[in-house]
Short mmCIF file of C-alpha atoms in Angstrom, two decimals:
data_model
loop_
_atom_site.label_atom_id
_atom_site.label_comp_id
_atom_site.label_asym_id
_atom_site.label_seq_id
_atom_site.Cartn_x
_atom_site.Cartn_y
_atom_site.Cartn_z
CA UNK A 1 -56.01 25.19 96.50
CA UNK A 2 -59.14 26.94 95.35
CA UNK A 3 -59.46 29.89 93.07
CA UNK A 4 -62.32 32.35 92.76
CA UNK A 5 -62.64 34.62 89.77
CA UNK A 6 -64.93 37.15 88.19
CA UNK A 7 -63.49 38.37 84.91
CA UNK A 8 -64.41 41.70 83.36
CA UNK A 9 -64.45 42.34 79.65
CA UNK A 10 -67.98 42.11 78.29
CA UNK A 11 -68.99 40.45 75.04
CA UNK A 12 -65.73 41.28 73.29
CA UNK A 13 -63.58 39.26 75.69
CA UNK A 14 -63.69 35.91 73.91
CA UNK A 15 -63.29 37.31 70.44
CA UNK A 16 -60.47 39.65 71.47
CA UNK A 17 -58.40 36.94 73.10
CA UNK A 18 -59.17 34.40 70.38
CA UNK A 19 -58.09 36.88 67.70
CA UNK A 20 -54.89 37.64 69.59
CA UNK A 21 -54.19 33.92 69.90
CA UNK A 22 -54.87 33.18 66.25
CA UNK A 23 -52.55 35.93 65.11
CA UNK A 24 -49.50 34.98 67.17
CA UNK A 25 -50.01 31.17 67.01
CA UNK A 26 -48.36 30.80 70.39
CA UNK A 27 -47.39 27.48 71.86
CA UNK A 28 -50.37 27.60 74.16
CA UNK A 29 -53.35 29.47 72.75
CA UNK A 30 -54.49 30.54 76.17
CA UNK A 31 -51.28 30.05 78.11
CA UNK A 32 -51.18 33.58 79.51
CA UNK A 33 -54.68 33.22 80.92
CA UNK A 34 -53.63 30.04 82.69
CA UNK A 35 -50.51 31.62 84.10
CA UNK A 36 -48.17 29.74 81.78
CA UNK A 37 -46.67 32.72 79.97
CA UNK A 38 -43.33 32.51 81.73
CA UNK A 39 -42.39 29.29 80.00
CA UNK A 40 -43.63 30.04 76.49
CA UNK A 41 -40.31 31.26 75.14
CA UNK A 42 -38.26 28.18 76.11
CA UNK A 43 -40.97 25.97 74.60
CA UNK A 44 -40.66 27.70 71.25
CA UNK A 45 -36.88 27.68 71.12
CA UNK A 46 -36.12 24.30 72.69
CA UNK A 47 -34.87 21.51 70.43
CA UNK A 48 -35.32 17.78 70.62
CA UNK A 49 -32.22 16.13 72.00
CA UNK A 50 -31.28 12.72 73.38
CA UNK A 51 -32.13 12.32 77.04
CA UNK A 52 -29.33 13.19 79.37
CA UNK A 53 -28.01 10.38 81.58
CA UNK A 54 -29.76 10.29 84.92
CA UNK A 55 -32.72 12.44 83.89
CA UNK A 56 -35.97 11.48 82.20
CA UNK A 57 -35.93 8.84 79.52
CA UNK A 58 -32.41 7.44 79.44
CA UNK A 59 -31.79 4.89 76.75
CA UNK A 60 -33.96 2.37 74.98
CA UNK A 61 -34.93 0.53 78.17
CA UNK A 62 -36.72 3.50 79.78
CA UNK A 63 -40.00 5.23 78.93
CA UNK A 64 -41.11 8.41 80.72
CA UNK A 65 -44.73 9.55 80.67
CA UNK A 66 -45.84 13.08 81.54
CA UNK A 67 -49.48 13.03 82.72
CA UNK A 68 -51.69 16.10 82.97
CA UNK A 69 -53.40 14.81 86.12
CA UNK A 70 -51.94 13.27 89.22
CA UNK A 71 -52.11 9.48 89.30
CA UNK A 72 -53.15 9.09 92.91
CA UNK A 73 -53.33 5.30 92.76
CA UNK A 74 -52.68 2.27 90.59
CA UNK A 75 -56.22 1.12 91.23
CA UNK A 76 -59.36 2.34 89.44
CA UNK A 77 -62.06 2.04 92.10
CA UNK A 78 -62.39 5.80 92.34
CA UNK A 79 -59.93 7.19 89.84
CA UNK A 80 -60.24 6.24 86.18
CA UNK A 81 -59.49 9.30 84.11
CA UNK A 82 -58.35 8.28 80.65
CA UNK A 83 -54.56 8.51 80.81
CA UNK A 84 -54.50 6.69 84.15
CA UNK A 85 -55.97 3.59 82.51
CA UNK A 86 -52.76 3.06 80.53
CA UNK A 87 -50.66 2.92 83.67
CA UNK A 88 -53.14 1.13 85.93
CA UNK A 89 -53.58 -1.72 83.45
CA UNK A 90 -49.86 -2.12 83.04
CA UNK A 91 -49.91 -3.38 86.65
CA UNK A 92 -53.39 -4.86 87.14
CA UNK A 93 -55.64 -6.62 84.66
CA UNK A 94 -59.27 -7.68 84.37
CA UNK A 95 -61.01 -10.76 83.07
CA UNK A 96 -61.62 -8.92 79.81
CA UNK A 97 -60.53 -5.71 78.12
CA UNK A 98 -61.95 -3.42 75.46
CA UNK A 99 -59.90 -3.63 72.28
CA UNK A 100 -59.17 -1.15 69.53
CA UNK A 101 -62.55 -1.98 67.98
CA UNK A 102 -64.34 -1.12 71.25
CA UNK A 103 -65.40 -4.72 71.72
CA UNK A 104 -64.57 -6.99 74.67
CA UNK A 105 -61.89 -9.64 74.44
CA UNK A 106 -60.58 -12.09 77.01
CA UNK A 107 -57.50 -11.35 79.12
CA UNK A 108 -57.36 -13.28 82.40
CA UNK A 109 -60.38 -15.28 81.26
CA UNK A 110 -59.77 -18.14 78.89
CA UNK A 111 -63.48 -18.19 78.16
CA UNK A 112 -66.38 -15.93 79.13
CA UNK A 113 -69.69 -17.27 77.88
CA UNK A 114 -73.36 -16.50 78.42
CA UNK A 115 -74.81 -19.86 79.47
CA UNK A 116 -78.28 -18.68 80.47
CA UNK A 117 -80.08 -15.31 80.49
CA UNK A 118 -78.89 -14.63 84.05
CA UNK A 119 -75.62 -16.55 84.11
CA UNK A 120 -72.18 -16.22 82.59
CA UNK A 121 -69.65 -19.05 82.90
CA UNK A 122 -66.02 -18.02 83.13
CA UNK A 123 -62.86 -20.08 83.03
CA UNK A 124 -59.56 -18.54 84.12
CA UNK A 125 -56.39 -19.12 82.15
CA UNK A 126 -54.23 -21.74 83.81
CA UNK A 127 -50.93 -19.94 83.16
CA UNK A 128 -51.51 -16.61 84.90
CA UNK A 129 -49.63 -15.56 88.03
CA UNK A 130 -49.27 -12.38 90.03
CA UNK A 131 -45.98 -10.54 90.16
CA UNK A 132 -45.20 -12.29 93.47
CA UNK A 133 -45.51 -15.68 91.80
CA UNK A 134 -48.84 -16.71 93.31
CA UNK A 135 -51.69 -17.96 91.14
CA UNK A 136 -54.89 -16.09 90.37
CA UNK A 137 -57.83 -17.71 92.15
CA UNK A 138 -61.59 -17.59 91.74
CA UNK A 139 -61.73 -16.10 95.24
CA UNK A 140 -59.78 -13.08 93.97
CA UNK A 141 -62.54 -12.30 91.47
CA UNK A 142 -65.19 -12.60 94.16
CA UNK A 143 -63.24 -10.34 96.51
CA UNK A 144 -62.67 -7.76 93.77
CA UNK A 145 -66.39 -7.46 93.10
CA UNK A 146 -67.08 -7.18 96.81
CA UNK A 147 -64.48 -4.41 97.27
CA UNK A 148 -65.62 -2.41 94.24
CA UNK A 149 -69.21 -2.58 95.49
CA UNK A 150 -68.27 -1.22 98.92
CA UNK A 151 -66.39 1.89 97.80
CA UNK A 152 -68.25 5.07 98.67
CA UNK A 153 -68.52 7.45 95.74
CA UNK A 154 -67.19 4.88 93.27
CA UNK A 155 -66.89 5.86 89.63
CA UNK A 156 -67.66 2.30 88.54
CA UNK A 157 -70.41 1.23 90.93
CA UNK A 158 -73.21 3.13 89.14
CA UNK A 159 -72.38 1.31 85.90
CA UNK A 160 -73.54 -1.99 87.39
CA UNK A 161 -77.33 -2.29 87.70
CA UNK A 162 -76.56 -5.10 90.13
CA UNK A 163 -73.42 -6.81 91.34
CA UNK A 164 -73.05 -10.38 90.07
CA UNK A 165 -72.54 -13.25 92.49
CA UNK A 166 -69.51 -15.51 92.03
CA UNK A 167 -70.19 -19.25 92.34
CA UNK A 168 -67.10 -21.43 92.17
CA UNK A 169 -67.30 -24.64 90.12
CA UNK A 170 -63.65 -25.75 90.29
CA UNK A 171 -60.23 -24.14 90.75
CA UNK A 172 -60.47 -22.27 87.45
CA UNK A 173 -64.17 -22.16 86.63
CA UNK A 174 -66.97 -20.09 88.12
CA UNK A 175 -70.27 -18.51 87.20
CA UNK A 176 -71.36 -14.91 87.46
CA UNK A 177 -75.04 -14.95 88.39
CA UNK A 178 -77.51 -12.07 88.38
CA UNK A 179 -81.15 -11.73 89.31
CA UNK A 180 -82.06 -10.27 85.94
CA UNK A 181 -80.32 -10.66 82.58
CA UNK A 182 -77.16 -8.59 82.15
CA UNK A 183 -76.12 -9.18 78.53
CA UNK A 184 -73.22 -6.69 78.70
CA UNK A 185 -71.55 -8.18 81.78
CA UNK A 186 -68.49 -9.33 79.82
CA UNK A 187 -67.98 -5.69 78.86
CA UNK A 188 -68.57 -4.31 82.37
CA UNK A 189 -66.09 -6.77 83.89
CA UNK A 190 -63.32 -5.18 81.85
CA UNK A 191 -63.29 -2.46 84.51
CA UNK A 192 -62.86 -4.77 87.49
CA UNK A 193 -59.12 -5.10 88.07
CA UNK A 194 -58.09 -8.26 89.89
CA UNK A 195 -55.88 -8.25 93.01
CA UNK A 196 -55.06 -11.07 95.48
CA UNK A 197 -58.07 -11.35 97.81
CA UNK A 198 -56.01 -10.97 100.98
CA UNK A 199 -54.56 -7.64 99.79
CA UNK A 200 -57.74 -6.09 98.38
CA UNK A 201 -59.59 -3.36 100.24
CA UNK A 202 -62.67 -1.18 99.60
CA UNK A 203 -60.40 1.76 98.74
CA UNK A 204 -57.83 2.83 96.20
CA UNK A 205 -54.74 0.62 96.32
CA UNK A 206 -51.43 2.47 96.18
CA UNK A 207 -49.18 -0.52 95.68
CA UNK A 208 -49.71 -4.28 95.77
CA UNK A 209 -49.26 -6.94 93.13
CA UNK A 210 -51.03 -7.57 89.86
CA UNK A 211 -50.92 -9.79 86.79
CA UNK A 212 -49.86 -7.08 84.34
CA UNK A 213 -46.59 -6.83 82.43
CA UNK A 214 -45.16 -4.40 85.01
CA UNK A 215 -44.92 -4.17 88.77
CA UNK A 216 -44.50 -1.18 91.08
CA UNK A 217 -40.91 -0.40 92.03
CA UNK A 218 -41.63 2.90 93.81
CA UNK A 219 -44.65 5.15 94.30
CA UNK A 220 -45.26 8.63 95.66
CA UNK A 221 -48.95 9.49 95.68
CA UNK A 222 -48.27 13.02 96.86
CA UNK A 223 -46.25 13.95 93.78
CA UNK A 224 -47.94 11.54 91.38
CA UNK A 225 -44.59 9.91 90.63
CA UNK A 226 -44.30 6.19 89.97
CA UNK A 227 -41.64 3.81 88.75
CA UNK A 228 -42.65 0.54 87.10
CA UNK A 229 -40.34 -2.32 86.20
CA UNK A 230 -40.92 -5.55 84.29
CA UNK A 231 -42.93 -8.22 86.05
CA UNK A 232 -40.70 -11.28 85.68
CA UNK A 233 -43.69 -13.53 86.36
CA UNK A 234 -45.81 -12.01 83.60
CA UNK A 235 -47.75 -14.71 81.80
CA UNK A 236 -47.81 -12.97 78.42
CA UNK A 237 -45.20 -11.70 76.00
CA UNK A 238 -42.52 -9.77 77.87
CA UNK A 239 -42.44 -6.03 77.10
CA UNK A 240 -39.33 -4.53 75.51
CA UNK A 241 -39.21 -1.45 77.74
CA UNK A 242 -37.58 -2.32 81.06
CA UNK A 243 -38.65 0.68 83.09
CA UNK A 244 -41.55 3.16 82.99
CA UNK A 245 -41.39 6.43 84.88
CA UNK A 246 -44.67 8.28 85.45
CA UNK A 247 -44.60 11.99 86.25
CA UNK A 248 -47.39 14.41 87.08
CA UNK A 249 -47.02 17.68 85.16
CA UNK A 250 -50.10 19.84 85.56
CA UNK A 251 -48.98 22.74 83.36
CA UNK A 252 -49.36 21.96 79.68
CA UNK A 253 -46.52 24.30 78.80
CA UNK A 254 -44.19 22.35 81.11
CA UNK A 255 -45.20 19.06 79.49
CA UNK A 256 -44.54 20.47 76.03
CA UNK A 257 -41.11 21.80 77.02
CA UNK A 258 -40.25 18.47 78.65
CA UNK A 259 -41.21 16.57 75.50
CA UNK A 260 -39.25 18.87 73.22
CA UNK A 261 -36.15 18.65 75.39
CA UNK A 262 -36.34 14.85 75.67
CA UNK A 263 -37.07 14.89 79.40
CA UNK A 264 -40.25 12.86 78.79
CA UNK A 265 -41.28 10.60 75.92
CA UNK A 266 -45.08 10.90 75.87
CA UNK A 267 -47.50 13.64 76.97
CA UNK A 268 -51.31 13.70 76.94
CA UNK A 269 -54.18 16.21 76.94
CA UNK A 270 -52.73 18.96 74.78
CA UNK A 271 -54.47 21.92 73.17
CA UNK A 272 -54.66 22.65 69.42
CA UNK A 273 -51.85 25.22 69.48
CA UNK A 274 -49.55 22.76 71.20
CA UNK A 275 -50.42 20.20 68.53
CA UNK A 276 -49.74 22.74 65.78
CA UNK A 277 -46.38 23.68 67.28
CA UNK A 278 -45.27 20.11 67.95
CA UNK A 279 -46.15 19.00 64.42
CA UNK A 280 -43.36 21.26 63.15
CA UNK A 281 -40.73 19.78 65.44
CA UNK A 282 -38.46 17.06 64.10
CA UNK A 283 -38.50 13.94 66.24
CA UNK A 284 -42.03 14.40 67.60
CA UNK A 285 -45.21 12.68 66.40
CA UNK A 286 -48.90 13.36 67.16
CA UNK A 287 -51.43 10.59 67.73
CA UNK A 288 -55.15 11.41 67.47
CA UNK A 289 -58.36 9.37 67.29
CA UNK A 290 -62.03 10.14 67.78
CA UNK A 291 -62.68 9.78 71.49
CA UNK A 292 -65.34 8.29 73.74
CA UNK A 293 -65.07 10.79 76.61
CA UNK A 294 -68.05 13.01 77.43
CA UNK A 295 -66.94 16.38 78.81
CA UNK A 296 -69.65 18.53 80.33
CA UNK A 297 -70.65 21.64 82.16
CA UNK A 298 -73.02 19.60 84.30
CA UNK A 299 -75.73 21.09 86.49
CA UNK A 300 -76.08 20.28 90.18
CA UNK A 301 -79.22 18.19 90.66
CA UNK A 302 -79.01 18.38 94.44
CA UNK A 303 -80.33 21.94 94.55
CA UNK A 304 -83.41 22.52 96.73
CA UNK A 305 -86.80 22.68 95.05
CA UNK A 306 -87.08 26.45 95.52
CA UNK A 307 -83.77 27.10 93.73
CA UNK A 308 -84.08 28.47 90.18
CA UNK A 309 -81.49 25.88 89.15
CA UNK A 310 -83.93 23.06 89.94
CA UNK A 311 -86.12 24.26 87.04
CA UNK A 312 -85.19 22.62 83.70
CA UNK A 313 -86.35 25.76 81.90
CA UNK A 314 -83.78 27.84 83.78
CA UNK A 315 -81.10 25.29 82.93
CA UNK A 316 -82.18 25.44 79.29
CA UNK A 317 -82.07 29.24 79.31
CA UNK A 318 -78.51 29.27 80.61
CA UNK A 319 -77.50 26.85 77.86
CA UNK A 320 -78.75 29.33 75.25
CA UNK A 321 -76.39 31.86 76.81
CA UNK A 322 -73.31 29.70 76.20
CA UNK A 323 -71.60 30.24 72.85
CA UNK A 324 -70.29 26.74 72.25
CA UNK A 325 -69.30 27.37 68.63
CA UNK A 326 -66.93 30.15 69.65
CA UNK A 327 -65.40 27.87 72.24
CA UNK A 328 -65.03 24.98 69.79
CA UNK A 329 -63.52 27.15 67.04
CA UNK A 330 -61.74 29.87 69.00
CA UNK A 331 -60.40 28.06 72.07
CA UNK A 332 -60.32 24.40 71.11
CA UNK A 333 -59.41 24.85 67.46
CA UNK A 334 -62.07 22.51 66.14
CA UNK A 335 -60.53 19.49 67.88
CA UNK A 336 -63.74 18.64 69.72
CA UNK A 337 -67.30 17.96 68.64
CA UNK A 338 -70.20 19.65 70.36
CA UNK A 339 -72.51 16.96 71.71
CA UNK A 340 -75.80 16.25 69.98
CA UNK A 341 -77.04 14.00 72.72
CA UNK A 342 -76.56 12.92 76.30
CA UNK A 343 -73.73 10.49 75.47
CA UNK A 344 -70.98 10.58 72.82
CA UNK A 345 -72.14 9.71 69.31
CA UNK A 346 -69.11 7.44 69.01
CA UNK A 347 -70.72 4.91 71.36
CA UNK A 348 -72.85 1.99 70.28
CA UNK A 349 -76.49 2.78 71.06
CA UNK A 350 -76.12 6.58 71.08
CA UNK A 351 -78.81 8.67 69.41
CA UNK A 352 -79.05 12.35 68.53
CA UNK A 353 -81.49 14.15 70.79
CA UNK A 354 -80.79 17.82 70.11
CA UNK A 355 -78.14 20.50 69.72
CA UNK A 356 -76.69 23.24 71.91
CA UNK A 357 -77.60 26.56 70.29
CA UNK A 358 -76.37 30.03 71.15
CA UNK A 359 -79.20 32.55 71.46
CA UNK A 360 -78.53 35.10 74.23
CA UNK A 361 -81.71 37.03 73.43
CA UNK A 362 -83.76 33.88 73.98
CA UNK A 363 -81.82 33.17 77.17
CA UNK A 364 -82.66 36.58 78.60
CA UNK A 365 -86.28 36.35 77.47
CA UNK A 366 -86.74 32.93 79.05
CA UNK A 367 -85.22 34.03 82.36
CA UNK A 368 -87.43 37.12 82.42
CA UNK A 369 -90.56 35.07 81.67
CA UNK A 370 -89.61 32.71 84.50
CA UNK A 371 -89.21 35.65 86.88
CA UNK A 372 -85.52 34.94 87.38
CA UNK A 373 -83.30 37.98 87.86
CA UNK A 374 -79.92 38.70 89.41
CA UNK A 375 -79.07 35.00 89.18
CA UNK A 376 -75.66 34.01 90.52
CA UNK A 377 -74.09 30.63 89.82
CA UNK A 378 -70.97 28.96 91.16
CA UNK A 379 -68.85 26.94 88.75
CA UNK A 380 -66.33 24.41 90.02
CA UNK A 381 -63.83 22.14 88.31
CA UNK A 382 -60.51 20.41 88.84
CA UNK A 383 -57.41 21.59 87.01
CA UNK A 384 -56.75 19.46 83.95
CA UNK A 385 -60.28 18.03 83.71
CA UNK A 386 -60.11 18.88 80.02
CA UNK A 387 -57.82 20.84 77.71
CA UNK A 388 -57.99 24.66 77.97
CA UNK A 389 -60.17 24.35 81.08
CA UNK A 390 -59.29 27.78 82.48
CA UNK A 391 -59.96 29.51 79.17
CA UNK A 392 -63.34 27.83 78.79
CA UNK A 393 -64.38 28.78 82.30
CA UNK A 394 -63.31 32.40 81.93
CA UNK A 395 -65.22 32.60 78.67
CA UNK A 396 -68.26 31.18 80.47
CA UNK A 397 -68.10 34.03 82.99
CA UNK A 398 -68.31 36.61 80.19
CA UNK A 399 -71.09 34.78 78.37
CA UNK A 400 -73.19 34.59 81.50
CA UNK A 401 -72.58 38.28 82.14
CA UNK A 402 -74.13 39.06 78.74
CA UNK A 403 -77.43 37.46 79.81
CA UNK A 404 -77.43 39.09 83.24
CA UNK A 405 -76.05 36.13 85.21
CA UNK A 406 -73.08 36.38 87.57
CA UNK A 407 -70.76 33.37 87.49
CA UNK A 408 -68.15 32.72 90.16
CA UNK A 409 -65.32 30.29 89.43
CA UNK A 410 -63.74 27.94 91.93
CA UNK A 411 -60.85 25.84 90.69
CA UNK A 412 -59.50 22.83 92.57
CA UNK A 413 -55.99 21.53 92.23
CA UNK A 414 -55.50 17.76 91.75
CA UNK A 415 -55.51 15.92 95.04
CA UNK A 416 -57.85 18.49 96.60
CA UNK A 417 -61.31 17.93 98.06
CA UNK A 418 -63.39 18.35 94.90
CA UNK A 419 -64.69 14.79 95.33
CA UNK A 420 -66.51 15.89 98.49
CA UNK A 421 -67.99 18.84 96.63
CA UNK A 422 -69.13 16.62 93.77
CA UNK A 423 -70.88 14.35 96.25
CA UNK A 424 -72.60 17.26 97.95
CA UNK A 425 -70.67 16.72 101.18
CA UNK A 426 -68.77 20.00 101.13
CA UNK A 427 -69.71 23.37 99.63
CA UNK A 428 -72.57 24.24 97.32
CA UNK A 429 -72.18 24.72 93.57
CA UNK A 430 -74.34 25.06 90.47
CA UNK A 431 -72.24 23.93 87.50
CA UNK A 432 -69.43 21.40 87.39
CA UNK A 433 -66.77 21.14 84.72
CA UNK A 434 -66.40 17.40 84.47
CA UNK A 435 -65.54 14.54 82.15
CA UNK A 436 -66.94 11.03 81.98
CA UNK A 437 -64.57 8.54 80.40
CA UNK A 438 -66.02 5.52 78.66
CA UNK A 439 -63.93 2.36 78.63
CA UNK A 440 -66.57 0.04 77.16
CA UNK A 441 -67.66 1.58 73.85
CA UNK A 442 -71.31 1.28 74.92
CA UNK A 443 -73.77 4.15 75.35
CA UNK A 444 -75.41 2.04 78.01
CA UNK A 445 -72.35 2.46 80.25
CA UNK A 446 -72.74 6.25 80.31
CA UNK A 447 -76.49 6.03 80.69
CA UNK A 448 -76.19 3.64 83.63
CA UNK A 449 -73.35 5.52 85.28
CA UNK A 450 -74.60 9.07 84.80
CA UNK A 451 -78.38 8.97 84.61
CA UNK A 452 -79.68 5.83 86.36
CA UNK A 453 -79.56 7.31 89.84
CA UNK A 454 -81.95 6.04 92.51
CA UNK A 455 -82.94 7.23 95.96
CA UNK A 456 -80.95 4.35 97.45
CA UNK A 457 -77.81 5.35 95.57
CA UNK A 458 -78.28 9.00 96.43
CA UNK A 459 -78.40 8.09 100.14
CA UNK A 460 -74.73 7.08 99.83
CA UNK A 461 -73.97 9.82 97.30
CA UNK A 462 -73.37 7.26 94.58
CA UNK A 463 -75.41 9.08 91.94
CA UNK A 464 -74.03 11.37 89.27
CA UNK A 465 -74.35 14.74 91.00
CA UNK A 466 -77.84 14.03 92.25
CA UNK A 467 -79.41 13.13 88.90
CA UNK A 468 -82.31 11.01 90.20
CA UNK A 469 -85.46 10.53 88.12
CA UNK A 470 -87.22 7.20 88.79
CA UNK A 471 -88.89 7.04 85.38
CA UNK A 472 -85.51 7.47 83.67
CA UNK A 473 -83.57 5.04 85.85
CA UNK A 474 -86.33 2.46 85.39
CA UNK A 475 -86.04 2.65 81.59
CA UNK A 476 -82.26 2.37 81.71
CA UNK A 477 -82.35 -0.61 84.03
CA UNK A 478 -84.92 -2.30 81.81
CA UNK A 479 -82.78 -1.64 78.72
CA UNK A 480 -79.73 -3.05 80.51
CA UNK A 481 -81.45 -6.38 81.10
CA UNK A 482 -83.28 -6.56 77.75
CA UNK A 483 -81.96 -9.40 75.61
CA UNK A 484 -84.04 -8.50 72.54
CA UNK A 485 -81.89 -6.07 70.55
CA UNK A 486 -84.81 -4.23 68.92
CA UNK A 487 -86.57 -3.67 72.24
CA UNK A 488 -83.33 -2.55 73.87
CA UNK A 489 -82.70 -0.06 71.07
CA UNK A 490 -86.22 1.32 71.40
CA UNK A 491 -85.80 1.80 75.14
CA UNK A 492 -82.37 3.43 74.76
CA UNK A 493 -83.67 5.84 72.14
CA UNK A 494 -86.62 6.83 74.28
CA UNK A 495 -84.67 7.31 77.50
CA UNK A 496 -82.00 9.47 75.85
CA UNK A 497 -84.72 11.85 74.69
CA UNK A 498 -86.16 11.88 78.22
CA UNK A 499 -82.76 12.78 79.67
CA UNK A 500 -82.19 15.57 77.18
CA UNK A 501 -85.52 17.13 78.21
CA UNK A 502 -84.13 17.52 81.75
CA UNK A 503 -81.28 19.72 80.45
CA UNK A 504 -78.54 18.06 82.50
CA UNK A 505 -75.75 20.16 80.96
CA UNK A 506 -75.13 23.76 80.03
CA UNK A 507 -72.92 22.31 77.31
CA UNK A 508 -71.20 19.02 76.52
CA UNK A 509 -68.55 18.04 74.02
CA UNK A 510 -66.59 15.04 72.81
CA UNK A 511 -62.84 15.65 72.50
CA UNK A 512 -60.51 13.80 70.22
CA UNK A 513 -58.06 11.63 72.11
CA UNK A 514 -54.70 13.31 71.45
CA UNK A 515 -51.16 12.72 72.67
CA UNK A 516 -47.67 13.60 71.51
CA UNK A 517 -44.69 11.26 71.54
CA UNK A 518 -41.06 11.31 70.61
CA UNK A 519 -40.40 9.49 67.34
CA UNK A 520 -38.18 7.00 69.10
CA UNK A 521 -41.32 5.67 70.82
CA UNK A 522 -42.84 3.04 68.54
CA UNK A 523 -45.77 0.64 68.75
CA UNK A 524 -48.00 3.11 70.59
CA UNK A 525 -51.51 2.67 69.27
CA UNK A 526 -53.90 5.17 70.83
CA UNK A 527 -57.39 3.82 71.39
CA UNK A 528 -60.64 5.82 71.30
CA UNK A 529 -60.71 5.39 75.10
CA UNK A 530 -57.59 7.64 75.22
CA UNK A 531 -55.41 4.81 76.48
CA UNK A 532 -52.97 2.38 74.94
CA UNK A 533 -51.29 -0.93 75.67
CA UNK A 534 -47.98 0.19 77.11
CA UNK A 535 -46.47 -3.32 76.96
CA UNK A 536 -46.54 -3.06 73.14
CA UNK A 537 -44.42 0.10 73.15
CA UNK A 538 -40.79 0.02 72.04
CA UNK A 539 -38.17 2.72 72.55
CA UNK A 540 -35.33 3.05 70.04
CA UNK A 541 -32.23 5.12 70.60
#
């Protein structure tokens, strides 16, 4: 489903609605704008109660998760939004994982060592088996890398400057060889989930077996509903929760009501007003940590050369017309940080390159000096890409109107064809509401995945929305292979300034990772990557 909008209201629109929201402190600050008003009253009056038999979380052996976006697969080749990671890695695992300290640690690998500048030597654990009882083999790692590299439009492929080659030494030992040094390979491999070679394909896997603590009992991609049960062949400590039910609930108000009533145990991606309301409810706890996700209003870099949007000065001018402070304070309640660079400041290697400033007079002056008038832009995004998405986009329309720019909104429902639009294979657009999750803790991951586009990658639409600048990609690739820390830091600092000068975003922000849980859910430790180890969770009562 798509949605086009052009909202009237002038400069007073944002302030008027924000003031109304602040005064009534509703469950959802902008719920009426998103069409959620009909369920606000039950959310305010509902009480926490034990789950009813046969519905939702029933007893201590069952955990029910309410996700804001549809989990279309239990594989991450294309789909790795933050909350999905929790569920995907309950079924499939990688050689390494990123821990609470944002540093890599071994999982399926017993050891993972750099043995030469272009070679890592890996030894698999000898006690790991898949849920079907078969052993993990070196060939499975090789096949996984091959399949990830062949996926068209992969989220992960751009993060690898080159794909390592697997060379088997014995039944458990192999090397990962590259043409140039790749000192962060142990971190990058945390995103390559391992599946039996015979069952792996260059596409998202809906079912299949894995080495994780849970296995798939039932799956419905269409509704985003999954049922996981304990993997009896799990090589690690057995989880205490016997069954996990995953539900897709796109409306935040519905997720809040379901949590309050005990229908679900954990919900994610909630707005400040929901947090404020839930904090007052007995039996519900809020988890929040500084996040690593980079949410953006990203420009389309596939525009033709004669388009005004291909001019960085025009992109800069539009950014001056966006009142990010009002959005941060009035819509998002101060729960996000406006970006001061091209990657989150929470990542190792990030540097400050500038700030997004609101100056509508300057925006209009710049556009006039550039000879740009009657500019119209199309803004697209997928529902649930970030909290309060509809409210932010409707505010954007009014802000652009103040500087003489017409903005049209097109909203895609989860499971729609926005991927084709992002890749430039469907309709045209100018600004994309998008988020880039970081599961490594490294700025280099974002830089490689978002800004290191090449002509070769663009030919298969494997760049980040057409962002292709050879001088920038060259610096990033050089930094990726640089083993001298000082030289790498110098390169990373320089290239981040170069990227900022291109004005890739109208605005970008880093949200806190926030979720709400029922108090009976214990052991849930939310990571900066907005995921958690579900096998450590316990449910009491």
